[in-house]
JSON list of C-alpha atoms in Angstrom, two decimals:
[
{"chain": "A", "resi": 1, "resn": "UNK", "atom": "CA", "xyz": [39.00, 114.29, 94.66]},
{"chain": "A", "resi": 2, "resn": "UNK", "atom": "CA", "xyz": [42.07, 112.12, 94.45]},
{"chain": "A", "resi": 3, "resn": "UNK", "atom": "CA", "xyz": [45.50, 113.69, 94.58]},
{"chain": "A", "resi": 4, "resn": "UNK", "atom": "CA", "xyz": [48.40, 111.74, 93.21]},
{"chain": "A", "resi": 5, "resn": "UNK", "atom": "CA", "xyz": [51.85, 112.88, 94.16]},
{"chain": "A", "resi": 6, "resn": "UNK", "atom": "CA", "xyz": [55.35, 111.61, 93.54]},
{"chain": "A", "resi": 7, "resn": "UNK", "atom": "CA", "xyz": [58.32, 111.93, 95.82]},
{"chain": "A", "resi": 8, "resn": "UNK", "atom": "CA", "xyz": [61.98, 111.25, 95.33]},
{"chain": "A", "resi": 9, "resn": "UNK", "atom": "CA", "xyz": [63.97, 109.68, 98.12]},
{"chain": "A", "resi": 10, "resn": "UNK", "atom": "CA", "xyz": [67.66, 110.42, 97.81]},
{"chain": "A", "resi": 11, "resn": "UNK", "atom": "CA", "xyz": [70.01, 108.05, 99.52]},
{"chain": "A", "resi": 12, "resn": "UNK", "atom": "CA", "xyz": [72.39, 109.98, 101.75]},
{"chain": "A", "resi": 13, "resn": "UNK", "atom": "CA", "xyz": [76.11, 109.49, 101.29]},
{"chain": "A", "resi": 14, "resn": "UNK", "atom": "CA", "xyz": [78.68, 110.37, 103.92]},
{"chain": "A", "resi": 15, "resn": "UNK", "atom": "CA", "xyz": [81.62, 112.19, 102.35]},
{"chain": "A", "resi": 16, "resn": "UNK", "atom": "CA", "xyz": [85.07, 111.74, 103.87]},
{"chain": "A", "resi": 17, "resn": "UNK", "atom": "CA", "xyz": [88.07, 113.78, 102.73]},
{"chain": "A", "resi": 18, "resn": "UNK", "atom": "CA", "xyz": [91.42, 112.04, 102.50]},
{"chain": "A", "resi": 19, "resn": "UNK", "atom": "CA", "xyz": [94.04, 114.47, 103.81]},
{"chain": "A", "resi": 20, "resn": "UNK", "atom": "CA", "xyz": [96.72, 111.98, 104.91]},
{"chain": "A", "resi": 21, "resn": "UNK", "atom": "CA", "xyz": [94.87, 111.21, 108.15]},
{"chain": "A", "resi": 22, "resn": "UNK", "atom": "CA", "xyz": [93.25, 107.78, 108.73]},
{"chain": "A", "resi": 23, "resn": "UNK", "atom": "CA", "xyz": [89.52, 107.79, 107.97]},
{"chain": "A", "resi": 24, "resn": "UNK", "atom": "CA", "xyz": [87.15, 106.20, 110.50]},
{"chain": "A", "resi": 25, "resn": "UNK", "atom": "CA", "xyz": [84.45, 104.02, 108.91]},
{"chain": "A", "resi": 26, "resn": "UNK", "atom": "CA", "xyz": [82.29, 102.22, 111.52]},
{"chain": "A", "resi": 27, "resn": "UNK", "atom": "CA", "xyz": [80.47, 99.03, 110.55]},
{"chain": "A", "resi": 28, "resn": "UNK", "atom": "CA", "xyz": [77.46, 97.14, 111.88]},
{"chain": "A", "resi": 29, "resn": "UNK", "atom": "CA", "xyz": [77.38, 93.37, 112.27]},
{"chain": "A", "resi": 30, "resn": "UNK", "atom": "CA", "xyz": [75.44, 91.64, 109.47]},
{"chain": "A", "resi": 31, "resn": "UNK", "atom": "CA", "xyz": [75.04, 94.91, 107.57]},
{"chain": "A", "resi": 32, "resn": "UNK", "atom": "CA", "xyz": [76.85, 95.73, 104.36]},
{"chain": "A", "resi": 33, "resn": "UNK", "atom": "CA", "xyz": [78.39, 99.16, 103.96]},
{"chain": "A", "resi": 34, "resn": "UNK", "atom": "CA", "xyz": [79.57, 100.53, 100.65]},
{"chain": "A", "resi": 35, "resn": "UNK", "atom": "CA", "xyz": [82.66, 102.71, 100.27]},
{"chain": "A", "resi": 36, "resn": "UNK", "atom": "CA", "xyz": [82.99, 104.64, 97.02]},
{"chain": "A", "resi": 37, "resn": "UNK", "atom": "CA", "xyz": [86.57, 105.48, 96.05]},
{"chain": "A", "resi": 38, "resn": "UNK", "atom": "CA", "xyz": [86.15, 106.14, 92.30]},
{"chain": "A", "resi": 39, "resn": "UNK", "atom": "CA", "xyz": [89.42, 104.41, 91.49]},
{"chain": "A", "resi": 40, "resn": "UNK", "atom": "CA", "xyz": [90.66, 100.88, 91.10]},
{"chain": "A", "resi": 41, "resn": "UNK", "atom": "CA", "xyz": [92.03, 99.91, 94.51]},
{"chain": "A", "resi": 42, "resn": "UNK", "atom": "CA", "xyz": [93.42, 96.86, 96.26]},
{"chain": "A", "resi": 43, "resn": "UNK", "atom": "CA", "xyz": [92.29, 96.30, 99.85]},
{"chain": "A", "resi": 44, "resn": "UNK", "atom": "CA", "xyz": [94.98, 95.29, 102.31]},
{"chain": "A", "resi": 45, "resn": "UNK", "atom": "CA", "xyz": [93.22, 92.99, 104.78]},
{"chain": "A", "resi": 46, "resn": "UNK", "atom": "CA", "xyz": [94.91, 91.71, 107.97]},
{"chain": "A", "resi": 47, "resn": "UNK", "atom": "CA", "xyz": [94.77, 87.95, 108.43]},
{"chain": "A", "resi": 48, "resn": "UNK", "atom": "CA", "xyz": [92.88, 88.43, 111.68]},
{"chain": "A", "resi": 49, "resn": "UNK", "atom": "CA", "xyz": [89.87, 89.65, 109.67]},
{"chain": "A", "resi": 50, "resn": "UNK", "atom": "CA", "xyz": [89.77, 86.84, 107.13]},
{"chain": "A", "resi": 51, "resn": "UNK", "atom": "CA", "xyz": [86.82, 85.10, 108.81]},
{"chain": "A", "resi": 52, "resn": "UNK", "atom": "CA", "xyz": [85.25, 88.23, 110.26]},
{"chain": "A", "resi": 53, "resn": "UNK", "atom": "CA", "xyz": [84.97, 90.60, 107.31]},
{"chain": "A", "resi": 54, "resn": "UNK", "atom": "CA", "xyz": [83.83, 90.00, 103.76]},
{"chain": "A", "resi": 55, "resn": "UNK", "atom": "CA", "xyz": [85.40, 92.41, 101.29]},
{"chain": "A", "resi": 56, "resn": "UNK", "atom": "CA", "xyz": [84.43, 92.82, 97.64]},
{"chain": "A", "resi": 57, "resn": "UNK", "atom": "CA", "xyz": [85.78, 95.50, 95.31]},
{"chain": "A", "resi": 58, "resn": "UNK", "atom": "CA", "xyz": [84.58, 96.40, 91.84]},
{"chain": "A", "resi": 59, "resn": "UNK", "atom": "CA", "xyz": [84.18, 99.50, 89.71]},
{"chain": "A", "resi": 60, "resn": "UNK", "atom": "CA", "xyz": [85.56, 101.91, 92.30]},
{"chain": "A", "resi": 61, "resn": "UNK", "atom": "CA", "xyz": [83.25, 100.62, 95.05]},
{"chain": "A", "resi": 62, "resn": "UNK", "atom": "CA", "xyz": [84.20, 98.52, 98.08]},
{"chain": "A", "resi": 63, "resn": "UNK", "atom": "CA", "xyz": [81.59, 96.38, 99.84]},
{"chain": "A", "resi": 64, "resn": "UNK", "atom": "CA", "xyz": [82.30, 95.67, 103.51]},
{"chain": "A", "resi": 65, "resn": "UNK", "atom": "CA", "xyz": [80.22, 93.11, 105.41]},
{"chain": "A", "resi": 66, "resn": "UNK", "atom": "CA", "xyz": [81.07, 92.38, 109.04]},
{"chain": "A", "resi": 67, "resn": "UNK", "atom": "CA", "xyz": [80.11, 88.86, 110.13]},
{"chain": "A", "resi": 68, "resn": "UNK", "atom": "CA", "xyz": [80.95, 89.47, 113.78]},
{"chain": "A", "resi": 69, "resn": "UNK", "atom": "CA", "xyz": [82.31, 92.09, 116.12]},
{"chain": "A", "resi": 70, "resn": "UNK", "atom": "CA", "xyz": [85.60, 93.62, 114.99]},
{"chain": "A", "resi": 71, "resn": "UNK", "atom": "CA", "xyz": [87.99, 95.56, 117.17]},
{"chain": "A", "resi": 72, "resn": "UNK", "atom": "CA", "xyz": [89.38, 98.80, 115.70]},
{"chain": "A", "resi": 73, "resn": "UNK", "atom": "CA", "xyz": [91.53, 97.69, 112.78]},
{"chain": "A", "resi": 74, "resn": "UNK", "atom": "CA", "xyz": [93.32, 99.57, 110.02]},
{"chain": "A", "resi": 75, "resn": "UNK", "atom": "CA", "xyz": [92.86, 98.73, 106.35]},
{"chain": "A", "resi": 76, "resn": "UNK", "atom": "CA", "xyz": [94.97, 99.94, 103.43]},
{"chain": "A", "resi": 77, "resn": "UNK", "atom": "CA", "xyz": [93.34, 100.95, 100.16]},
{"chain": "A", "resi": 78, "resn": "UNK", "atom": "CA", "xyz": [96.02, 101.06, 97.47]},
{"chain": "A", "resi": 79, "resn": "UNK", "atom": "CA", "xyz": [95.47, 102.75, 94.13]},
{"chain": "A", "resi": 80, "resn": "UNK", "atom": "CA", "xyz": [96.37, 100.07, 91.57]},
{"chain": "A", "resi": 81, "resn": "UNK", "atom": "CA", "xyz": [97.56, 102.70, 89.09]},
{"chain": "A", "resi": 82, "resn": "UNK", "atom": "CA", "xyz": [99.57, 105.16, 91.19]},
{"chain": "A", "resi": 83, "resn": "UNK", "atom": "CA", "xyz": [100.39, 103.07, 94.26]},
{"chain": "A", "resi": 84, "resn": "UNK", "atom": "CA", "xyz": [98.98, 105.73, 96.60]},
{"chain": "A", "resi": 85, "resn": "UNK", "atom": "CA", "xyz": [97.62, 104.32, 99.86]},
{"chain": "A", "resi": 86, "resn": "UNK", "atom": "CA", "xyz": [94.54, 105.51, 101.76]},
{"chain": "A", "resi": 87, "resn": "UNK", "atom": "CA", "xyz": [94.31, 104.45, 105.41]},
{"chain": "A", "resi": 88, "resn": "UNK", "atom": "CA", "xyz": [90.92, 103.41, 106.78]},
{"chain": "A", "resi": 89, "resn": "UNK", "atom": "CA", "xyz": [90.10, 102.51, 110.40]},
{"chain": "A", "resi": 90, "resn": "UNK", "atom": "CA", "xyz": [87.13, 100.16, 110.81]},
{"chain": "A", "resi": 91, "resn": "UNK", "atom": "CA", "xyz": [85.32, 98.66, 113.79]},
{"chain": "A", "resi": 92, "resn": "UNK", "atom": "CA", "xyz": [82.16, 96.54, 113.78]},
{"chain": "A", "resi": 93, "resn": "UNK", "atom": "CA", "xyz": [79.56, 96.55, 116.56]},
{"chain": "A", "resi": 94, "resn": "UNK", "atom": "CA", "xyz": [76.02, 95.29, 117.06]},
{"chain": "A", "resi": 95, "resn": "UNK", "atom": "CA", "xyz": [73.40, 97.19, 115.08]},
{"chain": "A", "resi": 96, "resn": "UNK", "atom": "CA", "xyz": [70.99, 99.16, 117.31]},
{"chain": "A", "resi": 97, "resn": "UNK", "atom": "CA", "xyz": [67.39, 98.12, 116.74]},
{"chain": "A", "resi": 98, "resn": "UNK", "atom": "CA", "xyz": [66.09, 101.67, 116.64]},
{"chain": "A", "resi": 99, "resn": "UNK", "atom": "CA", "xyz": [68.56, 103.05, 114.09]},
{"chain": "A", "resi": 100, "resn": "UNK", "atom": "CA", "xyz": [68.62, 102.75, 110.28]},
{"chain": "A", "resi": 101, "resn": "UNK", "atom": "CA", "xyz": [71.49, 101.12, 108.44]},
{"chain": "A", "resi": 102, "resn": "UNK", "atom": "CA", "xyz": [74.63, 103.18, 108.02]},
{"chain": "A", "resi": 103, "resn": "UNK", "atom": "CA", "xyz": [74.73, 105.20, 104.81]},
{"chain": "A", "resi": 104, "resn": "UNK", "atom": "CA", "xyz": [77.36, 104.61, 102.10]},
{"chain": "A", "resi": 105, "resn": "UNK", "atom": "CA", "xyz": [80.68, 106.44, 102.32]},
{"chain": "A", "resi": 106, "resn": "UNK", "atom": "CA", "xyz": [82.41, 108.35, 99.55]},
{"chain": "A", "resi": 107, "resn": "UNK", "atom": "CA", "xyz": [86.13, 109.09, 99.88]},
{"chain": "A", "resi": 108, "resn": "UNK", "atom": "CA", "xyz": [87.30, 112.18, 98.02]},
{"chain": "A", "resi": 109, "resn": "UNK", "atom": "CA", "xyz": [90.66, 113.91, 97.71]},
{"chain": "A", "resi": 110, "resn": "UNK", "atom": "CA", "xyz": [91.12, 116.63, 100.30]},
{"chain": "A", "resi": 111, "resn": "UNK", "atom": "CA", "xyz": [91.95, 120.22, 99.54]},
{"chain": "A", "resi": 112, "resn": "UNK", "atom": "CA", "xyz": [95.60, 119.56, 100.31]},
{"chain": "A", "resi": 113, "resn": "UNK", "atom": "CA", "xyz": [96.67, 117.52, 97.32]},
{"chain": "A", "resi": 114, "resn": "UNK", "atom": "CA", "xyz": [99.25, 114.84, 97.85]},
{"chain": "A", "resi": 115, "resn": "UNK", "atom": "CA", "xyz": [102.88, 115.58, 97.15]},
{"chain": "A", "resi": 116, "resn": "UNK", "atom": "CA", "xyz": [104.07, 114.71, 93.69]},
{"chain": "A", "resi": 117, "resn": "UNK", "atom": "CA", "xyz": [107.42, 113.00, 93.76]},
{"chain": "A", "resi": 118, "resn": "UNK", "atom": "CA", "xyz": [110.20, 112.78, 91.26]},
{"chain": "A", "resi": 119, "resn": "UNK", "atom": "CA", "xyz": [108.79, 109.84, 89.37]},
{"chain": "A", "resi": 120, "resn": "UNK", "atom": "CA", "xyz": [107.27, 111.84, 86.54]},
{"chain": "A", "resi": 121, "resn": "UNK", "atom": "CA", "xyz": [106.58, 110.17, 83.25]},
{"chain": "A", "resi": 122, "resn": "UNK", "atom": "CA", "xyz": [106.67, 112.19, 80.06]},
{"chain": "A", "resi": 123, "resn": "UNK", "atom": "CA", "xyz": [104.26, 111.26, 77.34]},
{"chain": "A", "resi": 124, "resn": "UNK", "atom": "CA", "xyz": [103.82, 112.76, 73.93]},
{"chain": "A", "resi": 125, "resn": "UNK", "atom": "CA", "xyz": [100.55, 114.49, 73.36]},
{"chain": "A", "resi": 126, "resn": "UNK", "atom": "CA", "xyz": [98.30, 112.63, 70.99]},
{"chain": "A", "resi": 127, "resn": "UNK", "atom": "CA", "xyz": [98.46, 115.62, 68.73]},
{"chain": "A", "resi": 128, "resn": "UNK", "atom": "CA", "xyz": [102.16, 115.01, 68.17]},
{"chain": "A", "resi": 129, "resn": "UNK", "atom": "CA", "xyz": [101.36, 111.85, 66.28]},
{"chain": "A", "resi": 130, "resn": "UNK", "atom": "CA", "xyz": [99.43, 113.79, 63.67]},
{"chain": "A", "resi": 131, "resn": "UNK", "atom": "CA", "xyz": [101.69, 115.18, 60.97]},
{"chain": "A", "resi": 132, "resn": "UNK", "atom": "CA", "xyz": [100.79, 118.55, 59.57]},
{"chain": "A", "resi": 133, "resn": "UNK", "atom": "CA", "xyz": [100.67, 118.65, 55.81]},
{"chain": "A", "resi": 134, "resn": "UNK", "atom": "CA", "xyz": [101.41, 122.36, 55.69]},
{"chain": "A", "resi": 135, "resn": "UNK", "atom": "CA", "xyz": [104.56, 122.22, 57.81]},
{"chain": "A", "resi": 136, "resn": "UNK", "atom": "CA", "xyz": [106.95, 123.12, 54.99]},
{"chain": "A", "resi": 137, "resn": "UNK", "atom": "CA", "xyz": [107.21, 126.69, 56.23]},
{"chain": "A", "resi": 138, "resn": "UNK", "atom": "CA", "xyz": [107.94, 125.66, 59.79]},
{"chain": "A", "resi": 139, "resn": "UNK", "atom": "CA", "xyz": [111.17, 124.36, 61.27]},
{"chain": "A", "resi": 140, "resn": "UNK", "atom": "CA", "xyz": [111.41, 120.93, 62.83]},
{"chain": "A", "resi": 141, "resn": "UNK", "atom": "CA", "xyz": [111.68, 122.55, 66.25]},
{"chain": "A", "resi": 142, "resn": "UNK", "atom": "CA", "xyz": [108.41, 124.35, 65.73]},
{"chain": "A", "resi": 143, "resn": "UNK", "atom": "CA", "xyz": [106.73, 121.13, 64.71]},
{"chain": "A", "resi": 144, "resn": "UNK", "atom": "CA", "xyz": [107.50, 119.51, 68.06]},
{"chain": "A", "resi": 145, "resn": "UNK", "atom": "CA", "xyz": [104.48, 119.48, 70.32]},
{"chain": "A", "resi": 146, "resn": "UNK", "atom": "CA", "xyz": [105.05, 120.14, 74.03]},
{"chain": "A", "resi": 147, "resn": "UNK", "atom": "CA", "xyz": [105.29, 117.06, 76.20]},
{"chain": "A", "resi": 148, "resn": "UNK", "atom": "CA", "xyz": [102.62, 116.30, 78.75]},
{"chain": "A", "resi": 149, "resn": "UNK", "atom": "CA", "xyz": [104.02, 115.35, 82.13]},
{"chain": "A", "resi": 150, "resn": "UNK", "atom": "CA", "xyz": [102.17, 112.60, 83.97]},
{"chain": "A", "resi": 151, "resn": "UNK", "atom": "CA", "xyz": [102.76, 112.95, 87.69]},
{"chain": "A", "resi": 152, "resn": "UNK", "atom": "CA", "xyz": [102.79, 109.87, 89.92]},
{"chain": "A", "resi": 153, "resn": "UNK", "atom": "CA", "xyz": [101.60, 109.81, 93.51]},
{"chain": "A", "resi": 154, "resn": "UNK", "atom": "CA", "xyz": [104.37, 107.32, 94.38]},
{"chain": "A", "resi": 155, "resn": "UNK", "atom": "CA", "xyz": [107.97, 107.57, 93.12]},
{"chain": "A", "resi": 156, "resn": "UNK", "atom": "CA", "xyz": [108.49, 105.52, 89.98]},
{"chain": "A", "resi": 157, "resn": "UNK", "atom": "CA", "xyz": [111.32, 103.41, 91.50]},
{"chain": "A", "resi": 158, "resn": "UNK", "atom": "CA", "xyz": [108.99, 102.36, 94.33]},
{"chain": "A", "resi": 159, "resn": "UNK", "atom": "CA", "xyz": [106.17, 101.45, 91.94]},
{"chain": "A", "resi": 160, "resn": "UNK", "atom": "CA", "xyz": [108.55, 99.54, 89.68]},
{"chain": "A", "resi": 161, "resn": "UNK", "atom": "CA", "xyz": [110.25, 97.60, 92.49]},
{"chain": "A", "resi": 162, "resn": "UNK", "atom": "CA", "xyz": [106.90, 96.69, 94.06]},
{"chain": "A", "resi": 163, "resn": "UNK", "atom": "CA", "xyz": [105.58, 95.44, 90.73]},
{"chain": "A", "resi": 164, "resn": "UNK", "atom": "CA", "xyz": [108.69, 93.34, 90.09]},
{"chain": "A", "resi": 165, "resn": "UNK", "atom": "CA", "xyz": [108.44, 91.76, 93.54]},
{"chain": "A", "resi": 166, "resn": "UNK", "atom": "CA", "xyz": [104.79, 90.88, 92.91]},
{"chain": "A", "resi": 167, "resn": "UNK", "atom": "CA", "xyz": [105.66, 89.33, 89.55]},
{"chain": "A", "resi": 168, "resn": "UNK", "atom": "CA", "xyz": [108.27, 87.13, 91.25]},
{"chain": "A", "resi": 169, "resn": "UNK", "atom": "CA", "xyz": [106.51, 86.11, 94.45]},
{"chain": "A", "resi": 170, "resn": "UNK", "atom": "CA", "xyz": [102.76, 86.79, 94.23]},
{"chain": "A", "resi": 171, "resn": "UNK", "atom": "CA", "xyz": [100.20, 84.63, 92.40]},
{"chain": "A", "resi": 172, "resn": "UNK", "atom": "CA", "xyz": [99.83, 86.06, 88.90]},
{"chain": "A", "resi": 173, "resn": "UNK", "atom": "CA", "xyz": [96.07, 86.43, 89.31]},
{"chain": "A", "resi": 174, "resn": "UNK", "atom": "CA", "xyz": [96.67, 88.93, 92.11]},
{"chain": "A", "resi": 175, "resn": "UNK", "atom": "CA", "xyz": [99.09, 91.16, 90.20]},
{"chain": "A", "resi": 176, "resn": "UNK", "atom": "CA", "xyz": [97.42, 94.38, 89.06]},
{"chain": "A", "resi": 177, "resn": "UNK", "atom": "CA", "xyz": [98.67, 95.91, 85.80]},
{"chain": "A", "resi": 178, "resn": "UNK", "atom": "CA", "xyz": [100.43, 99.27, 86.09]},
{"chain": "A", "resi": 179, "resn": "UNK", "atom": "CA", "xyz": [100.33, 101.73, 83.22]},
{"chain": "A", "resi": 180, "resn": "UNK", "atom": "CA", "xyz": [103.76, 102.29, 81.71]},
{"chain": "A", "resi": 181, "resn": "UNK", "atom": "CA", "xyz": [105.52, 99.21, 83.08]},
{"chain": "A", "resi": 182, "resn": "UNK", "atom": "CA", "xyz": [106.92, 96.87, 80.44]},
{"chain": "A", "resi": 183, "resn": "UNK", "atom": "CA", "xyz": [108.86, 93.65, 80.85]},
{"chain": "A", "resi": 184, "resn": "UNK", "atom": "CA", "xyz": [112.27, 93.73, 79.21]},
{"chain": "A", "resi": 185, "resn": "UNK", "atom": "CA", "xyz": [113.72, 90.68, 77.48]},
{"chain": "A", "resi": 186, "resn": "UNK", "atom": "CA", "xyz": [117.06, 89.65, 78.94]},
{"chain": "A", "resi": 187, "resn": "UNK", "atom": "CA", "xyz": [119.59, 86.97, 78.12]},
{"chain": "A", "resi": 188, "resn": "UNK", "atom": "CA", "xyz": [119.33, 84.32, 80.84]},
{"chain": "A", "resi": 189, "resn": "UNK", "atom": "CA", "xyz": [122.89, 83.21, 80.03]},
{"chain": "A", "resi": 190, "resn": "UNK", "atom": "CA", "xyz": [124.24, 86.69, 80.73]},
{"chain": "A", "resi": 191, "resn": "UNK", "atom": "CA", "xyz": [127.60, 86.53, 82.53]},
{"chain": "A", "resi": 192, "resn": "UNK", "atom": "CA", "xyz": [127.27, 88.19, 85.94]},
{"chain": "A", "resi": 193, "resn": "UNK", "atom": "CA", "xyz": [130.55, 87.03, 87.45]},
{"chain": "A", "resi": 194, "resn": "UNK", "atom": "CA", "xyz": [131.65, 90.64, 87.84]},
{"chain": "A", "resi": 195, "resn": "UNK", "atom": "CA", "xyz": [128.59, 91.54, 89.91]},
{"chain": "A", "resi": 196, "resn": "UNK", "atom": "CA", "xyz": [130.05, 90.24, 93.19]},
{"chain": "A", "resi": 197, "resn": "UNK", "atom": "CA", "xyz": [133.52, 89.05, 92.17]},
{"chain": "A", "resi": 198, "resn": "UNK", "atom": "CA", "xyz": [134.86, 88.68, 95.71]},
{"chain": "A", "resi": 199, "resn": "UNK", "atom": "CA", "xyz": [132.00, 86.57, 97.03]},
{"chain": "A", "resi": 200, "resn": "UNK", "atom": "CA", "xyz": [131.42, 82.83, 96.42]},
{"chain": "A", "resi": 201, "resn": "UNK", "atom": "CA", "xyz": [127.99, 83.28, 94.86]},
{"chain": "A", "resi": 202, "resn": "UNK", "atom": "CA", "xyz": [126.41, 82.39, 91.54]},
{"chain": "A", "resi": 203, "resn": "UNK", "atom": "CA", "xyz": [124.28, 85.16, 90.01]},
{"chain": "A", "resi": 204, "resn": "UNK", "atom": "CA", "xyz": [121.49, 84.37, 87.56]},
{"chain": "A", "resi": 205, "resn": "UNK", "atom": "CA", "xyz": [119.18, 87.00, 86.00]},
{"chain": "A", "resi": 206, "resn": "UNK", "atom": "CA", "xyz": [115.48, 86.24, 86.50]},
{"chain": "A", "resi": 207, "resn": "UNK", "atom": "CA", "xyz": [113.75, 89.15, 84.83]},
{"chain": "A", "resi": 208, "resn": "UNK", "atom": "CA", "xyz": [113.79, 92.87, 84.11]},
{"chain": "A", "resi": 209, "resn": "UNK", "atom": "CA", "xyz": [111.15, 95.59, 83.94]},
{"chain": "A", "resi": 210, "resn": "UNK", "atom": "CA", "xyz": [111.12, 99.23, 82.88]},
{"chain": "A", "resi": 211, "resn": "UNK", "atom": "CA", "xyz": [109.03, 102.27, 83.88]},
{"chain": "A", "resi": 212, "resn": "UNK", "atom": "CA", "xyz": [109.81, 105.64, 82.31]},
{"chain": "A", "resi": 213, "resn": "UNK", "atom": "CA", "xyz": [113.60, 106.05, 82.62]},
{"chain": "A", "resi": 214, "resn": "UNK", "atom": "CA", "xyz": [113.94, 103.52, 85.44]},
{"chain": "A", "resi": 215, "resn": "UNK", "atom": "CA", "xyz": [114.94, 99.88, 85.14]},
{"chain": "A", "resi": 216, "resn": "UNK", "atom": "CA", "xyz": [114.87, 97.06, 87.67]},
{"chain": "A", "resi": 217, "resn": "UNK", "atom": "CA", "xyz": [116.49, 93.64, 87.25]},
{"chain": "A", "resi": 218, "resn": "UNK", "atom": "CA", "xyz": [115.87, 90.64, 89.49]},
{"chain": "A", "resi": 219, "resn": "UNK", "atom": "CA", "xyz": [118.96, 88.53, 90.12]},
{"chain": "A", "resi": 220, "resn": "UNK", "atom": "CA", "xyz": [119.05, 85.17, 91.90]},
{"chain": "A", "resi": 221, "resn": "UNK", "atom": "CA", "xyz": [122.07, 84.65, 94.14]},
{"chain": "A", "resi": 222, "resn": "UNK", "atom": "CA", "xyz": [123.19, 81.15, 95.14]},
{"chain": "A", "resi": 223, "resn": "UNK", "atom": "CA", "xyz": [125.81, 80.53, 97.80]},
{"chain": "A", "resi": 224, "resn": "UNK", "atom": "CA", "xyz": [128.54, 78.27, 96.39]},
{"chain": "A", "resi": 225, "resn": "UNK", "atom": "CA", "xyz": [130.22, 77.42, 99.70]}
]
């Protein structure tokens, strides 16, 4: 008699809850460890790790590969959409010969949700774009659909200013798009002599951007003395 059986091997995943405390993620030299974040993030990597740690990020997963020993170092995972930052502490050591490779890590939001700040964006519900054909018996006020409020993890002025700075100083290929931010056309010949009338400087507008009800304008100042 021959018995044929099937088994399923489930890969274990270590779950870490982000509750505003740095998360410890140990690494092994010459072993890749995957961190699932389920959001589009940018990884802030110190220069000291450039030749020691390989980092790849795609589809909500971060792939960390330590090429050599790494002292305890903090990384920043920034949500490209909201600007929220998750702090991760890593350290890489030699892999023990009698232990399996470290399992993947999944970072989830803790029970204590992050504080929502004042930068709330209001967006019309998609239903509001659909006109009712039988609205003759209803007033215009009744036809208005309630607005949906989109909360941001980071205040809108902070997100907007950070984006503008990246547009001015960072390589364009590294600038992540942010939902709701739009560049505003400005007149480069705009007279800004009244901006700092008592100082010997020349002011020239460089660009302007808008997010919700907030605006930011970049102005170049040149000393004329």
